[in-house]
Tab-separated table of C-alpha atoms in Angstrom:
chain	number	residue	atom	x	y	z
A	1	UNK	CA	28.721	3.681	-9.962
A	2	UNK	CA	27.794	3.986	-6.302
A	3	UNK	CA	26.344	0.806	-4.779
A	4	UNK	CA	22.721	1.059	-3.736
A	5	UNK	CA	21.658	0.919	-0.100
A	6	UNK	CA	20.467	-2.641	-0.699
A	7	UNK	CA	23.814	-3.750	-2.018
A	8	UNK	CA	25.320	-2.486	1.208
A	9	UNK	CA	22.732	-3.711	3.708
A	10	UNK	CA	21.777	-7.051	2.169
A	11	UNK	CA	25.008	-7.993	0.458
A	12	UNK	CA	26.262	-10.041	3.391
A	13	UNK	CA	24.191	-13.041	2.383
A	14	UNK	CA	25.852	-13.235	-1.029
A	15	UNK	CA	29.279	-12.906	0.531
A	16	UNK	CA	28.469	-15.894	2.720
A	17	UNK	CA	27.252	-17.848	-0.285
A	18	UNK	CA	30.376	-17.040	-2.295
A	19	UNK	CA	32.559	-18.109	0.608
A	20	UNK	CA	30.649	-21.362	0.853
A	21	UNK	CA	31.508	-22.337	-2.718
A	22	UNK	CA	35.145	-21.195	-2.639
A	23	UNK	CA	37.426	-22.906	-5.129
A	24	UNK	CA	39.928	-25.461	-3.821
A	25	UNK	CA	43.438	-24.090	-3.522
A	26	UNK	CA	44.975	-27.445	-4.480
A	27	UNK	CA	44.029	-29.778	-7.314
A	28	UNK	CA	41.997	-32.753	-6.148
A	29	UNK	CA	43.484	-36.234	-6.342
A	30	UNK	CA	41.648	-37.208	-9.507
A	31	UNK	CA	40.951	-35.165	-12.599
A	32	UNK	CA	37.254	-36.103	-12.540
A	33	UNK	CA	36.894	-34.821	-8.972
A	34	UNK	CA	38.752	-31.584	-9.641
A	35	UNK	CA	36.781	-30.717	-12.824
A	36	UNK	CA	39.701	-28.690	-14.148
A	37	UNK	CA	40.280	-28.753	-17.909
A	38	UNK	CA	44.047	-28.712	-17.299
A	39	UNK	CA	46.664	-27.329	-14.942
A	40	UNK	CA	46.674	-24.070	-16.873
A	41	UNK	CA	43.013	-23.452	-16.027
A	42	UNK	CA	43.675	-24.161	-12.360
A	43	UNK	CA	46.602	-21.720	-12.247
A	44	UNK	CA	44.594	-19.015	-14.051
A	45	UNK	CA	41.669	-19.326	-11.642
A	46	UNK	CA	43.989	-19.287	-8.661
A	47	UNK	CA	45.451	-16.030	-9.974
A	48	UNK	CA	41.926	-14.596	-10.359
A	49	UNK	CA	41.021	-15.447	-6.785
A	50	UNK	CA	44.118	-13.799	-5.371
A	51	UNK	CA	43.797	-10.621	-7.462
A	52	UNK	CA	42.444	-7.821	-5.269
A	53	UNK	CA	41.816	-5.168	-7.940
A	54	UNK	CA	38.340	-5.672	-9.497
A	55	UNK	CA	39.294	-4.345	-12.940
A	56	UNK	CA	42.322	-6.640	-13.178
A	57	UNK	CA	40.214	-9.537	-11.904
A	58	UNK	CA	37.682	-8.875	-14.688
A	59	UNK	CA	40.415	-8.914	-17.314
A	60	UNK	CA	41.628	-12.272	-15.994
A	61	UNK	CA	38.053	-13.598	-15.971
A	62	UNK	CA	37.704	-12.563	-19.610
A	63	UNK	CA	40.905	-14.512	-20.364
A	64	UNK	CA	39.482	-17.563	-18.591
A	65	UNK	CA	36.225	-17.264	-20.553
A	66	UNK	CA	38.054	-16.904	-23.885
A	67	UNK	CA	40.513	-19.752	-23.284
A	68	UNK	CA	38.120	-22.181	-21.551
A	69	UNK	CA	34.609	-21.409	-22.870
A	70	UNK	CA	33.245	-24.883	-22.031
A	71	UNK	CA	34.685	-25.329	-18.575
A	72	UNK	CA	32.719	-27.368	-16.066
A	73	UNK	CA	33.123	-24.458	-13.664
A	74	UNK	CA	30.732	-22.100	-15.474
A	75	UNK	CA	28.764	-21.261	-12.339
A	76	UNK	CA	31.913	-20.615	-10.328
A	77	UNK	CA	33.164	-18.293	-13.054
A	78	UNK	CA	29.872	-16.405	-13.067
A	79	UNK	CA	30.017	-16.055	-9.287
A	80	UNK	CA	33.502	-14.568	-9.568
A	81	UNK	CA	32.263	-12.171	-12.269
A	82	UNK	CA	29.415	-11.237	-9.942
A	83	UNK	CA	31.827	-10.597	-7.090
A	84	UNK	CA	33.999	-8.357	-9.281
A	85	UNK	CA	31.072	-6.280	-10.547
A	86	UNK	CA	29.786	-6.039	-6.981
A	87	UNK	CA	33.132	-4.572	-5.934
A	88	UNK	CA	32.643	-1.907	-8.613
A	89	UNK	CA	29.002	-1.305	-7.653
A	90	UNK	CA	27.866	-2.009	-11.230
A	91	UNK	CA	24.253	-3.124	-10.727
A	92	UNK	CA	23.290	-3.555	-14.417
A	93	UNK	CA	26.191	-5.951	-15.074
A	94	UNK	CA	25.509	-7.772	-11.822
A	95	UNK	CA	21.903	-8.265	-12.915
A	96	UNK	CA	23.037	-9.624	-16.269
A	97	UNK	CA	25.462	-12.081	-14.635
A	98	UNK	CA	22.862	-13.197	-12.085
A	99	UNK	CA	20.474	-13.791	-14.996
A	100	UNK	CA	23.027	-16.076	-16.614
A	101	UNK	CA	23.453	-17.966	-13.353
A	102	UNK	CA	19.744	-18.861	-13.163
A	103	UNK	CA	19.077	-19.239	-16.886
A	104	UNK	CA	17.135	-22.339	-17.740
A	105	UNK	CA	15.747	-22.510	-14.212
A	106	UNK	CA	19.080	-23.287	-12.568
A	107	UNK	CA	18.716	-23.702	-8.807
A	108	UNK	CA	21.510	-21.380	-7.696
A	109	UNK	CA	21.016	-19.436	-4.451
A	110	UNK	CA	23.574	-16.749	-5.259
A	111	UNK	CA	22.053	-16.104	-8.686
A	112	UNK	CA	18.476	-16.155	-7.368
A	113	UNK	CA	19.368	-13.837	-4.511
A	114	UNK	CA	21.102	-11.225	-6.634
A	115	UNK	CA	18.624	-11.349	-9.503
A	116	UNK	CA	15.741	-10.913	-7.089
A	117	UNK	CA	17.556	-8.076	-5.330
A	118	UNK	CA	18.546	-6.195	-8.468
A	119	UNK	CA	15.351	-6.335	-10.543
A	120	UNK	CA	13.872	-3.254	-8.773
A	121	UNK	CA	17.189	-1.445	-9.384
A	122	UNK	CA	16.925	-1.878	-13.172
A	123	UNK	CA	16.915	1.343	-15.193
A	124	UNK	CA	14.870	-0.182	-18.026
A	125	UNK	CA	11.749	-2.104	-17.055
A	126	UNK	CA	10.199	-4.541	-19.513
A	127	UNK	CA	7.568	-7.253	-19.335
A	128	UNK	CA	10.315	-9.872	-19.738
A	129	UNK	CA	12.267	-8.420	-16.821
A	130	UNK	CA	9.178	-8.442	-14.604
A	131	UNK	CA	8.366	-12.026	-15.561
A	132	UNK	CA	11.937	-13.166	-14.905
A	133	UNK	CA	12.064	-11.258	-11.625
A	134	UNK	CA	8.821	-12.816	-10.410
A	135	UNK	CA	10.048	-16.284	-11.337
A	136	UNK	CA	13.314	-15.771	-9.464
A	137	UNK	CA	11.619	-14.346	-6.368
A	138	UNK	CA	9.128	-17.197	-6.202
A	139	UNK	CA	11.880	-19.781	-6.737
A	140	UNK	CA	13.863	-18.150	-3.926
A	141	UNK	CA	10.856	-18.291	-1.594
A	142	UNK	CA	10.099	-21.901	-2.488
A	143	UNK	CA	13.672	-22.981	-1.735
A	144	UNK	CA	14.254	-21.159	1.549
A	145	UNK	CA	14.026	-24.270	3.715
A	146	UNK	CA	16.588	-26.019	1.520
A	147	UNK	CA	18.966	-23.121	0.929
A	148	UNK	CA	19.082	-22.216	4.616
A	149	UNK	CA	18.853	-25.636	6.195
A	150	UNK	CA	21.242	-26.090	9.141
A	151	UNK	CA	23.316	-28.494	7.060
A	152	UNK	CA	23.793	-25.823	4.373
A	153	UNK	CA	25.336	-23.314	6.780
A	154	UNK	CA	28.816	-22.349	5.569
A	155	UNK	CA	31.711	-23.171	7.830
A	156	UNK	CA	32.553	-20.232	10.057
A	157	UNK	CA	29.032	-18.786	10.060
A	158	UNK	CA	27.633	-18.383	13.573
A	159	UNK	CA	24.531	-20.541	14.222
A	160	UNK	CA	22.428	-17.512	15.180
A	161	UNK	CA	23.360	-15.689	11.962
A	162	UNK	CA	22.152	-18.296	9.491
A	163	UNK	CA	18.390	-17.893	10.292
A	164	UNK	CA	18.825	-14.135	9.901
A	165	UNK	CA	20.189	-14.723	6.392
A	166	UNK	CA	17.080	-16.736	5.623
A	167	UNK	CA	14.859	-13.939	6.917
A	168	UNK	CA	16.708	-11.395	4.770
A	169	UNK	CA	16.202	-13.515	1.660
A	170	UNK	CA	12.497	-13.952	2.448
A	171	UNK	CA	12.103	-10.212	2.937
A	172	UNK	CA	13.903	-9.572	-0.340
A	173	UNK	CA	11.605	-11.897	-2.284
A	174	UNK	CA	8.450	-10.179	-0.996
A	175	UNK	CA	10.007	-6.761	-1.647
A	176	UNK	CA	10.610	-7.650	-5.283
A	177	UNK	CA	7.213	-9.285	-5.753
A	178	UNK	CA	5.586	-6.131	-4.377
A	179	UNK	CA	7.643	-3.929	-6.683
A	180	UNK	CA	6.707	-6.075	-9.683
A	181	UNK	CA	2.990	-5.865	-8.798
A	182	UNK	CA	3.420	-2.108	-8.502
A	183	UNK	CA	4.918	-1.888	-12.000
A	184	UNK	CA	2.022	-3.953	-13.339
A	185	UNK	CA	-0.463	-1.584	-11.645
A	186	UNK	CA	-1.806	-4.429	-9.486
A	187	UNK	CA	-1.909	-2.136	-6.479
A	188	UNK	CA	-3.835	-4.343	-4.006
A	189	UNK	CA	-1.363	-7.207	-4.564
A	190	UNK	CA	1.583	-4.810	-4.218
A	191	UNK	CA	0.107	-3.483	-0.977
A	192	UNK	CA	-0.188	-7.026	0.401
A	193	UNK	CA	3.468	-7.799	-0.390
A	194	UNK	CA	4.719	-4.542	1.136
A	195	UNK	CA	2.607	-5.122	4.243
A	196	UNK	CA	4.276	-8.530	4.558
A	197	UNK	CA	7.681	-6.853	4.293
A	198	UNK	CA	6.908	-4.279	6.976
A	199	UNK	CA	5.500	-6.856	9.356
A	200	UNK	CA	8.746	-8.768	8.986
A	201	UNK	CA	11.025	-5.709	9.173
A	202	UNK	CA	9.047	-2.659	10.393
A	203	UNK	CA	11.836	-0.123	9.951
A	204	UNK	CA	12.496	-0.466	6.219
A	205	UNK	CA	11.616	3.098	5.232
A	206	UNK	CA	12.038	2.303	1.543
A	207	UNK	CA	9.085	-0.083	1.776
A	208	UNK	CA	7.053	2.534	3.646
A	209	UNK	CA	7.728	4.959	0.779
A	210	UNK	CA	6.765	2.358	-1.826
A	211	UNK	CA	3.619	1.405	0.071
A	212	UNK	CA	2.626	5.067	0.362
A	213	UNK	CA	3.052	5.505	-3.390
A	214	UNK	CA	1.014	2.378	-4.155
A	215	UNK	CA	-1.845	3.500	-1.905
A	216	UNK	CA	-1.898	6.925	-3.583
A	217	UNK	CA	-2.007	5.321	-7.031
A	218	UNK	CA	-4.803	2.941	-6.017
A	219	UNK	CA	-7.078	5.990	-5.564
A	220	UNK	CA	-9.307	4.292	-3.008
A	221	UNK	CA	-10.806	6.792	-0.523
A	222	UNK	CA	-9.953	4.549	2.424
A	223	UNK	CA	-6.310	4.376	1.300
A	224	UNK	CA	-5.554	8.085	1.280
A	225	UNK	CA	-4.873	8.562	5.004
A	226	UNK	CA	-2.691	5.410	5.300
A	227	UNK	CA	-0.737	6.559	2.237
A	228	UNK	CA	0.082	9.867	3.929
A	229	UNK	CA	1.120	8.011	7.085
A	230	UNK	CA	3.575	5.760	5.233
A	231	UNK	CA	5.029	8.625	3.194
A	232	UNK	CA	5.426	10.695	6.360
A	233	UNK	CA	7.234	7.807	8.037
A	234	UNK	CA	9.570	7.323	5.078
A	235	UNK	CA	10.359	11.044	5.027
A	236	UNK	CA	10.809	11.406	8.795
A	237	UNK	CA	12.200	8.166	10.223
A	238	UNK	CA	15.968	8.294	10.907
A	239	UNK	CA	16.775	5.063	12.727
A	240	UNK	CA	18.150	1.828	11.317
A	241	UNK	CA	16.601	1.157	7.909
A	242	UNK	CA	15.956	4.849	7.187
A	243	UNK	CA	16.199	6.305	3.709
A	244	UNK	CA	19.422	8.153	2.875
A	245	UNK	CA	19.280	11.835	3.808
A	246	UNK	CA	19.100	12.929	0.170
A	247	UNK	CA	16.069	10.744	-0.504
A	248	UNK	CA	14.318	11.913	2.644
A	249	UNK	CA	14.875	15.524	1.612
A	250	UNK	CA	13.426	14.799	-1.833
A	251	UNK	CA	10.409	13.064	-0.338
A	252	UNK	CA	9.612	15.913	2.066
A	253	UNK	CA	8.149	18.354	-0.513
A	254	UNK	CA	6.211	15.509	-2.169
A	255	UNK	CA	4.631	14.638	1.174
A	256	UNK	CA	3.767	18.281	1.817
A	257	UNK	CA	2.048	18.648	-1.579
A	258	UNK	CA	0.021	15.467	-1.152
A	259	UNK	CA	-0.918	16.318	2.430
A	260	UNK	CA	-2.030	19.825	1.448
A	261	UNK	CA	-4.008	18.515	-1.528
A	262	UNK	CA	-5.860	16.113	0.779
A	263	UNK	CA	-6.205	18.201	3.948
A	264	UNK	CA	-6.389	21.659	2.361
A	265	UNK	CA	-3.551	23.135	4.451
A	266	UNK	CA	-0.283	22.123	6.114
A	267	UNK	CA	-1.693	22.343	9.660
A	268	UNK	CA	-1.188	19.007	11.375
A	269	UNK	CA	1.623	17.814	9.097
A	270	UNK	CA	4.299	18.139	11.777
A	271	UNK	CA	2.155	16.096	14.158
A	272	UNK	CA	1.751	13.447	11.467
A	273	UNK	CA	5.519	13.276	10.977
A	274	UNK	CA	6.095	12.822	14.714
A	275	UNK	CA	3.367	10.190	15.090
A	276	UNK	CA	4.489	8.184	12.036
A	277	UNK	CA	8.009	7.799	13.425
A	278	UNK	CA	6.652	5.971	16.479
A	279	UNK	CA	4.731	3.242	14.597
A	280	UNK	CA	5.017	1.490	11.236
A	281	UNK	CA	1.263	1.441	10.642
A	282	UNK	CA	-1.343	4.053	11.624
A	283	UNK	CA	-3.161	3.135	14.849
A	284	UNK	CA	-6.803	2.062	14.784
A	285	UNK	CA	-9.118	5.021	14.363
A	286	UNK	CA	-6.390	7.344	13.097
A	287	UNK	CA	-7.754	9.894	10.636
A	288	UNK	CA	-6.873	13.097	8.821
A	289	UNK	CA	-9.768	15.336	7.902
A	290	UNK	CA	-9.980	15.861	4.150
A	291	UNK	CA	-10.423	19.326	2.698
A	292	UNK	CA	-13.890	18.391	1.448
A	293	UNK	CA	-14.857	17.002	4.862
A	294	UNK	CA	-13.535	20.148	6.545
A	295	UNK	CA	-15.565	22.340	4.201
A	296	UNK	CA	-18.666	20.254	4.832
A	297	UNK	CA	-18.084	20.447	8.585
A	298	UNK	CA	-17.739	24.242	8.479
A	299	UNK	CA	-20.844	24.546	6.348
A	300	UNK	CA	-22.691	22.263	8.737
A	301	UNK	CA	-21.570	24.349	11.713
A	302	UNK	CA	-22.748	27.542	10.020
A	303	UNK	CA	-26.039	25.951	8.975
A	304	UNK	CA	-26.572	24.609	12.512
A	305	UNK	CA	-26.241	28.160	13.757
A	306	UNK	CA	-28.547	29.749	11.147
A	307	UNK	CA	-30.998	26.937	10.300
A	308	UNK	CA	-30.762	24.070	12.804
A	309	UNK	CA	-33.745	22.219	11.339
A	310	UNK	CA	-32.216	22.003	7.864
A	311	UNK	CA	-28.802	21.123	9.335
A	312	UNK	CA	-30.342	18.254	11.296
A	313	UNK	CA	-32.100	16.966	8.193
A	314	UNK	CA	-28.942	17.105	6.049
A	315	UNK	CA	-26.999	15.118	8.640
A	316	UNK	CA	-29.702	12.462	8.632
A	317	UNK	CA	-29.805	12.348	4.861
A	318	UNK	CA	-26.012	12.112	4.410
A	319	UNK	CA	-25.803	9.265	6.901
A	320	UNK	CA	-28.592	7.329	5.212
A	321	UNK	CA	-27.079	7.873	1.757
A	322	UNK	CA	-23.823	6.216	2.858
A	323	UNK	CA	-23.149	2.685	1.534
A	324	UNK	CA	-24.355	1.169	4.817
A	325	UNK	CA	-27.303	3.566	5.135
A	326	UNK	CA	-30.048	0.969	5.147
A	327	UNK	CA	-28.237	-1.192	7.714
A	328	UNK	CA	-27.633	1.902	9.853
A	329	UNK	CA	-31.334	2.785	9.706
A	330	UNK	CA	-32.388	-0.705	10.764
A	331	UNK	CA	-29.903	-0.818	13.646
A	332	UNK	CA	-30.018	2.760	14.935
A	333	UNK	CA	-33.071	4.738	13.759
A	334	UNK	CA	-36.118	2.532	13.297
A	335	UNK	CA	-38.766	3.169	15.967
A	336	UNK	CA	-36.810	6.084	17.456
A	337	UNK	CA	-37.947	9.731	17.546
A	338	UNK	CA	-36.669	12.410	15.198
A	339	UNK	CA	-33.828	14.321	16.878
A	340	UNK	CA	-35.767	17.611	16.492
A	341	UNK	CA	-38.732	19.177	14.727
A	342	UNK	CA	-38.244	19.353	10.964
A	343	UNK	CA	-39.753	21.615	8.347
A	344	UNK	CA	-40.978	20.426	4.957
A	345	UNK	CA	-43.036	21.451	1.935
A	346	UNK	CA	-46.173	19.475	1.065
A	347	UNK	CA	-45.889	17.967	-2.424
A	348	UNK	CA	-48.658	15.396	-2.351
A	349	UNK	CA	-51.335	14.130	0.058
A	350	UNK	CA	-53.432	10.964	-0.193
A	351	UNK	CA	-56.288	10.358	-0.218
A	352	UNK	CA	-57.186	13.820	-1.426
A	353	UNK	CA	-60.152	14.576	0.790
A	354	UNK	CA	-58.996	13.091	4.080
A	355	UNK	CA	-55.245	12.558	3.733
A	356	UNK	CA	-53.546	9.958	5.916
A	357	UNK	CA	-50.227	10.128	4.083
A	358	UNK	CA	-48.259	13.293	3.349
A	359	UNK	CA	-45.305	13.445	0.958
A	360	UNK	CA	-42.863	16.265	1.744
A	361	UNK	CA	-39.738	17.862	0.403
A	362	UNK	CA	-37.444	18.754	3.298
A	363	UNK	CA	-33.949	19.597	2.080
A	364	UNK	CA	-35.259	20.200	-1.437
A	365	UNK	CA	-38.753	21.707	-1.596
A	366	UNK	CA	-39.351	20.056	-4.985
A	367	UNK	CA	-38.071	16.527	-4.219
A	368	UNK	CA	-40.160	13.824	-2.533
A	369	UNK	CA	-38.031	12.833	0.450
A	370	UNK	CA	-40.257	12.185	3.464
A	371	UNK	CA	-43.545	10.327	3.808
A	372	UNK	CA	-45.553	11.216	6.929
A	373	UNK	CA	-47.955	8.441	7.870
A	374	UNK	CA	-50.669	9.760	10.191
A	375	UNK	CA	-52.230	7.717	12.964
A	376	UNK	CA	-55.533	9.438	12.120
A	377	UNK	CA	-56.307	11.226	8.812
A	378	UNK	CA	-56.880	14.957	8.577
A	379	UNK	CA	-60.526	15.794	7.999
A	380	UNK	CA	-59.689	18.104	5.103
A	381	UNK	CA	-56.949	18.592	2.523
A	382	UNK	CA	-54.242	21.257	2.068
A	383	UNK	CA	-52.728	22.868	-0.983
A	384	UNK	CA	-49.464	21.588	-2.360
A	385	UNK	CA	-46.706	23.946	-1.278
A	386	UNK	CA	-47.994	24.269	2.273
A	387	UNK	CA	-45.054	24.458	4.706
A	388	UNK	CA	-45.348	22.109	7.686
A	389	UNK	CA	-43.309	21.527	10.834
A	390	UNK	CA	-43.497	18.042	12.290
A	391	UNK	CA	-42.235	15.565	14.841
A	392	UNK	CA	-42.504	11.803	14.625
A	393	UNK	CA	-40.867	8.381	14.766
A	394	UNK	CA	-38.666	6.752	12.130
A	395	UNK	CA	-40.557	3.868	10.546
A	396	UNK	CA	-38.996	2.799	7.235
A	397	UNK	CA	-36.298	3.756	4.726
A	398	UNK	CA	-35.600	3.052	1.058
A	399	UNK	CA	-32.450	4.300	-0.669
A	400	UNK	CA	-33.674	4.014	-4.277
A	401	UNK	CA	-35.706	6.090	-4.636
A	402	UNK	CA	-34.789	7.907	-1.437
A	403	UNK	CA	-37.825	7.673	0.838
A	404	UNK	CA	-37.848	8.140	4.601
A	405	UNK	CA	-41.133	7.142	6.219
A	406	UNK	CA	-42.074	8.733	9.536
A	407	UNK	CA	-45.036	7.937	11.776
A	408	UNK	CA	-46.715	11.125	13.063
A	409	UNK	CA	-49.793	12.369	14.877
A	410	UNK	CA	-51.920	15.358	13.878
A	411	UNK	CA	-51.052	17.198	17.071
A	412	UNK	CA	-47.337	16.930	16.183
A	413	UNK	CA	-47.825	18.689	12.846
A	414	UNK	CA	-47.986	22.481	12.582
A	415	UNK	CA	-49.085	24.443	9.547
A	416	UNK	CA	-52.001	22.308	8.404
A	417	UNK	CA	-54.905	24.627	7.536
A	418	UNK	CA	-57.803	24.739	9.925
A	419	UNK	CA	-61.045	23.240	8.755
A	420	UNK	CA	-63.370	25.769	7.207
A	421	UNK	CA	-66.760	26.114	8.854
């Protein structure tokens, strides 16, 4: 089995840990200090440690386990099993051994590291695996200051390297916690963990791919453009931390399908790929026009050309129907003039004889949308259905039911019937 990219790029920390707990090559002065069951166990373990071939080393480890099942060196034996399976790139067996090393809450850095690393590599995902993985990752995070204290640095490890090992372990814990939240469909929590990972190590394209997938699955409108950015970065970035070529090639068509589904066409995708390589996160204000927004824009452009009054009204209405419509009205429209003359259909006028308030349908001739409040009443009524053109000043707005109140003067209203003599 081929070792995963993580086993290659993050495995150095475990190698350091294994070196730090290397077995003594000579028996200690006293039996209690040495912890050996007998000289035979010592000789067998020495043979294991000098055996270079992983398969032969595993056979010797099995002999040790069969002959000395209750040795005081259980953890050391498990670490040697782990090292052998690592040499063979056997992730499932490594995960099982790491699980044994931390069973019962054992505080073992090597076991915590490898269990946390390998949980997202598991072929079969269960609730128990996710629970155990979360526990290991959180225990690893909680113990970072102890595990990577200056005094814990293995002999021969450069002083500047040891903090980097700590950072790698911290990154790994957040990576796994994010993956676990993803599997549990807790997408906002997964997003937060992956954001933490990318802020710590911006070039981990795997995390960009995972974050893009999580944002797609979350189905929030505001998440769609960032999701495309992160997927584009994962598929296009080729520096340190990039996905293997095969994975990038597989991700390319997925990105193209998602981009086309959102944007309506592939135009602009190459520019997105280029931009995403230059930055881990999309810059402020970055946007990709959705297919629905593009259609609306084209319709608005056509309507502006053929019926500018209706186009102006629809833009006003859409803006006021947005979630922040009432706040927008209060901050930007109240007491300002309409951008242009509008046309509406009279649906109701009060009082009947000398109306001072006119209720109009503008975008929909049958829906009450606009209330014109007159500074002076008309001296006579008009039939419902009369078409009026008007100017005025925004006065008030209510979203439910939708009512836009406009202050107007008689001389700014056209279409009102002349008074009969």
